[in-house]
Short mmCIF file of C-alpha atoms and ligand atoms in Angstrom, two decimals:
data_model
loop_
_atom_site.label_atom_id
_atom_site.label_comp_id
_atom_site.label_asym_id
_atom_site.label_seq_id
_atom_site.Cartn_x
_atom_site.Cartn_y
_atom_site.Cartn_z
CA MET A 1 23.98 0.95 144.73
CA MET A 2 27.01 1.95 146.74
CA VAL A 3 29.49 -0.73 147.68
CA LEU A 4 31.75 0.12 150.58
CA ASP A 5 35.23 -1.25 150.21
CA ARG A 6 36.80 -3.02 153.15
CA GLN A 7 39.22 -0.70 154.85
CA ARG A 8 42.77 -1.76 154.08
CA MET A 9 45.41 -1.83 156.80
CA ASP A 10 48.35 0.38 155.85
CA PRO A 11 51.25 -2.03 155.06
CA ALA A 12 53.84 0.26 156.71
CA LEU A 13 51.76 0.43 159.91
CA TYR A 14 51.39 -3.35 159.86
CA ARG A 15 55.16 -3.77 159.44
CA ASP A 16 55.81 -1.34 162.33
CA ALA A 17 53.57 -3.40 164.61
CA MET A 18 55.19 -6.63 163.37
CA SER A 19 58.64 -5.22 164.20
CA ARG A 20 57.73 -5.79 167.86
CA TYR A 21 57.11 -9.48 167.15
CA ALA A 22 60.15 -11.63 167.87
CA GLY A 23 60.73 -14.33 165.27
CA HIS A 24 63.15 -17.21 165.34
CA VAL A 25 65.38 -16.94 162.26
CA GLN A 26 65.35 -19.98 159.97
CA LEU A 27 67.25 -20.94 156.85
CA VAL A 28 64.96 -22.82 154.49
CA THR A 29 66.70 -24.76 151.72
CA THR A 30 65.79 -26.89 148.74
CA ALA A 31 67.37 -28.64 145.76
CA LEU A 32 66.18 -29.72 142.34
CA GLY A 33 68.65 -31.56 140.14
CA LYS A 34 71.91 -29.66 140.39
CA GLU A 35 70.20 -26.46 141.54
CA ARG A 36 70.05 -25.36 145.17
CA ARG A 37 68.47 -22.42 146.92
CA GLY A 38 68.31 -21.15 150.47
CA VAL A 39 66.31 -18.26 151.92
CA THR A 40 66.44 -16.65 155.36
CA ILE A 41 62.93 -16.52 156.82
CA THR A 42 61.06 -15.99 160.06
CA ALA A 43 57.63 -17.02 158.77
CA ALA A 44 57.69 -20.68 159.81
CA CYS A 45 56.05 -22.74 162.52
CA SER A 46 55.04 -26.17 163.69
CA VAL A 47 51.61 -27.40 162.58
CA SER A 48 51.32 -30.86 164.17
CA ASP A 49 53.39 -33.62 165.77
CA SER A 50 51.39 -36.45 164.18
CA PRO A 51 52.16 -36.59 161.42
CA ALA A 52 55.01 -34.19 162.13
CA THR A 53 54.23 -31.15 159.99
CA VAL A 54 55.66 -27.64 159.62
CA LEU A 55 54.78 -24.68 157.44
CA ILE A 56 56.88 -21.97 155.82
CA CYS A 57 55.81 -18.80 153.97
CA LEU A 58 57.79 -17.72 150.90
CA ASN A 59 57.40 -14.67 148.71
CA ASN A 60 55.96 -15.79 145.37
CA SER A 61 56.93 -12.65 143.44
CA ASN A 62 60.62 -13.58 143.63
CA GLU A 63 61.13 -15.95 140.67
CA LYS A 64 64.17 -17.44 142.38
CA ASN A 65 61.75 -18.97 144.92
CA ASP A 66 59.98 -21.04 142.22
CA ILE A 67 62.35 -23.92 142.88
CA PHE A 68 60.66 -24.30 146.31
CA PHE A 69 57.27 -24.61 144.62
CA ASN A 70 58.54 -27.25 142.16
CA SER A 71 61.09 -29.41 143.99
CA GLY A 72 58.70 -31.18 146.40
CA ILE A 73 61.23 -31.02 149.25
CA PHE A 74 62.70 -28.51 151.70
CA ALA A 75 64.70 -28.40 154.91
CA LEU A 76 63.82 -25.98 157.70
CA ASN A 77 67.09 -25.16 159.49
CA THR A 78 66.64 -23.37 162.81
CA LEU A 79 69.52 -20.92 163.33
CA GLY A 80 71.66 -20.28 166.37
CA ALA A 81 73.10 -16.90 167.39
CA ASP A 82 76.39 -18.02 165.79
CA HIS A 83 74.67 -18.14 162.36
CA GLN A 84 74.10 -14.41 161.85
CA SER A 85 76.48 -14.16 158.87
CA LEU A 86 74.73 -17.15 157.30
CA ALA A 87 71.37 -15.38 157.80
CA ASP A 88 72.80 -12.28 156.09
CA ALA A 89 74.17 -14.32 153.19
CA PHE A 90 70.82 -16.02 152.52
CA SER A 91 68.76 -12.85 152.87
CA GLY A 92 70.50 -11.32 149.85
CA LYS A 93 72.06 -8.62 152.07
CA THR A 94 75.51 -9.55 150.84
CA GLN A 95 75.59 -9.95 147.05
CA LEU A 96 76.90 -13.51 147.05
CA THR A 97 76.21 -16.18 144.44
CA THR A 98 74.25 -19.28 145.48
CA ASP A 99 77.47 -21.34 145.69
CA GLU A 100 79.14 -18.67 147.83
CA ARG A 101 76.10 -18.59 150.14
CA PHE A 102 76.20 -22.36 150.62
CA ALA A 103 79.97 -22.22 151.13
CA SER A 104 79.30 -20.06 154.25
CA GLY A 105 78.02 -23.15 156.09
CA LYS A 106 78.41 -26.92 156.21
CA PHE A 107 75.54 -28.75 154.52
CA GLU A 108 74.65 -32.39 154.10
CA THR A 109 71.56 -34.38 153.19
CA LEU A 110 69.37 -36.53 155.44
CA VAL A 111 66.31 -38.22 153.90
CA THR A 112 64.80 -36.07 151.16
CA GLY A 113 67.98 -34.65 149.62
CA ALA A 114 67.30 -31.06 150.70
CA PRO A 115 70.46 -29.33 152.04
CA VAL A 116 70.54 -29.68 155.83
CA LEU A 117 72.75 -27.33 157.86
CA SER A 118 75.02 -29.60 159.90
CA ASP A 119 75.24 -27.38 163.00
CA ALA A 120 71.67 -26.01 162.98
CA LEU A 121 69.95 -25.81 166.37
CA ALA A 122 67.38 -28.10 164.76
CA ALA A 123 66.78 -29.23 161.20
CA PHE A 124 63.49 -30.53 159.81
CA ASP A 125 63.85 -32.42 156.52
CA CYS A 126 60.49 -32.29 154.75
CA ARG A 127 58.51 -33.44 151.76
CA VAL A 128 55.99 -30.92 150.48
CA ILE A 129 52.40 -32.00 151.09
CA GLU A 130 50.51 -28.85 150.15
CA ILE A 131 51.12 -25.36 148.78
CA LYS A 132 48.54 -22.65 149.37
CA GLN A 133 48.78 -19.22 147.80
CA ALA A 134 48.05 -16.32 150.18
CA SER A 135 48.43 -13.03 148.27
CA THR A 136 52.16 -12.19 148.07
CA HIS A 137 53.31 -15.40 149.73
CA ASN A 138 52.91 -19.14 149.24
CA ILE A 139 52.41 -21.24 152.34
CA ILE A 140 54.23 -24.54 151.95
CA PHE A 141 53.24 -27.38 154.28
CA GLY A 142 55.89 -30.02 154.80
CA GLU A 143 55.71 -33.46 156.37
CA VAL A 144 58.84 -33.95 158.44
CA MET A 145 60.69 -37.04 157.21
CA GLY A 146 63.84 -36.58 159.27
CA VAL A 147 65.15 -34.38 162.09
CA ARG A 148 68.43 -33.60 163.74
CA TYR A 149 69.26 -31.21 166.55
CA SER A 150 72.32 -29.90 168.32
CA GLU A 151 73.22 -29.44 171.96
CA PRO A 152 71.28 -26.45 173.36
CA LYS A 153 72.93 -23.15 172.34
CA PRO A 154 71.68 -19.52 171.99
CA ALA A 155 69.03 -18.97 169.30
CA LEU A 156 69.03 -16.23 166.62
CA LEU A 157 65.94 -14.02 166.85
CA TYR A 158 64.84 -11.08 164.68
CA MET A 159 63.03 -8.24 166.46
CA ASN A 160 62.97 -4.41 166.27
CA ARG A 161 64.50 -4.80 162.77
CA GLY A 162 67.66 -6.42 164.08
CA TYR A 163 69.16 -9.72 165.21
CA HIS A 164 69.24 -10.77 168.88
CA ALA A 165 70.54 -13.78 170.73
CA LEU A 166 68.25 -15.62 173.13
C1 FMN B 1 65.04 -11.56 159.31
C2 FMN B 1 64.48 -11.84 157.93
C3 FMN B 1 63.30 -12.56 157.81
C4 FMN B 1 62.77 -12.85 156.56
N1 FMN B 1 61.62 -13.59 156.48
C5 FMN B 1 61.15 -13.95 155.26
C6 FMN B 1 60.02 -14.82 155.16
O1 FMN B 1 59.45 -15.25 156.15
N2 FMN B 1 59.61 -15.17 153.91
C7 FMN B 1 60.23 -14.72 152.76
O2 FMN B 1 59.80 -15.07 151.65
N3 FMN B 1 61.30 -13.90 152.84
C8 FMN B 1 61.77 -13.51 154.05
N4 FMN B 1 62.88 -12.71 154.14
C9 FMN B 1 63.47 -12.17 152.90
C10 FMN B 1 64.37 -13.16 152.20
O3 FMN B 1 65.42 -13.60 153.01
C11 FMN B 1 64.94 -12.45 150.96
O4 FMN B 1 63.91 -11.83 150.26
C12 FMN B 1 65.54 -13.36 150.00
O5 FMN B 1 66.55 -14.14 150.53
C13 FMN B 1 66.03 -12.54 148.79
O6 FMN B 1 67.29 -12.92 148.41
P1 FMN B 1 67.71 -13.19 146.92
O7 FMN B 1 68.78 -12.15 146.69
O8 FMN B 1 68.24 -14.58 146.95
O9 FMN B 1 66.51 -13.06 146.03
C14 FMN B 1 63.43 -12.39 155.39
C15 FMN B 1 64.62 -11.66 155.51
C16 FMN B 1 65.14 -11.39 156.77
C17 FMN B 1 66.43 -10.61 156.88
#
């Protein structure tokens, strides 16, 4: 018997197509004990307003992301155009230590204890309600326990493999 394999989309072709997709840049943060971590992401969205729920997608092959899968909390910090250097710091582009990365912004805590960026366009302080593995990434669902938002200001988008202000 011959079994035909499903045709696989070429990852490079997929990434080329995705480069036309504008994503709002987010800084997702967490803390466990004395440890903190933040990662620049675009894979995040709202799921529901009742109960207020968001989701984020994080690479599960990077061991440094394990803290997100164990801490039970995260903050989704929506970045403004003035946060581009922060986005660079937390994407590993500049070889900074975790403390140096966090020193690039002002952080505080709201409800859960996850680091919240004080001047984020919006910040969603979440407790993890579900983690689903999807191949290379884990989808983390968070119930929003606290929010804060700033006066309207330009947003930081990522499109055509570069940052843009909207
Ligand atoms: C614009 C942009 C969007 C990104 N989106 C994601 C994402 O949605 N999920 C993810 O796991 N990593 C994403 N990354 C990659 C992480 O930021 C990066 O792998 C991580 O911070 C590695 O840094 P490290 O040196 O701390 O390991 C993105 C990076 C950039 C620059």
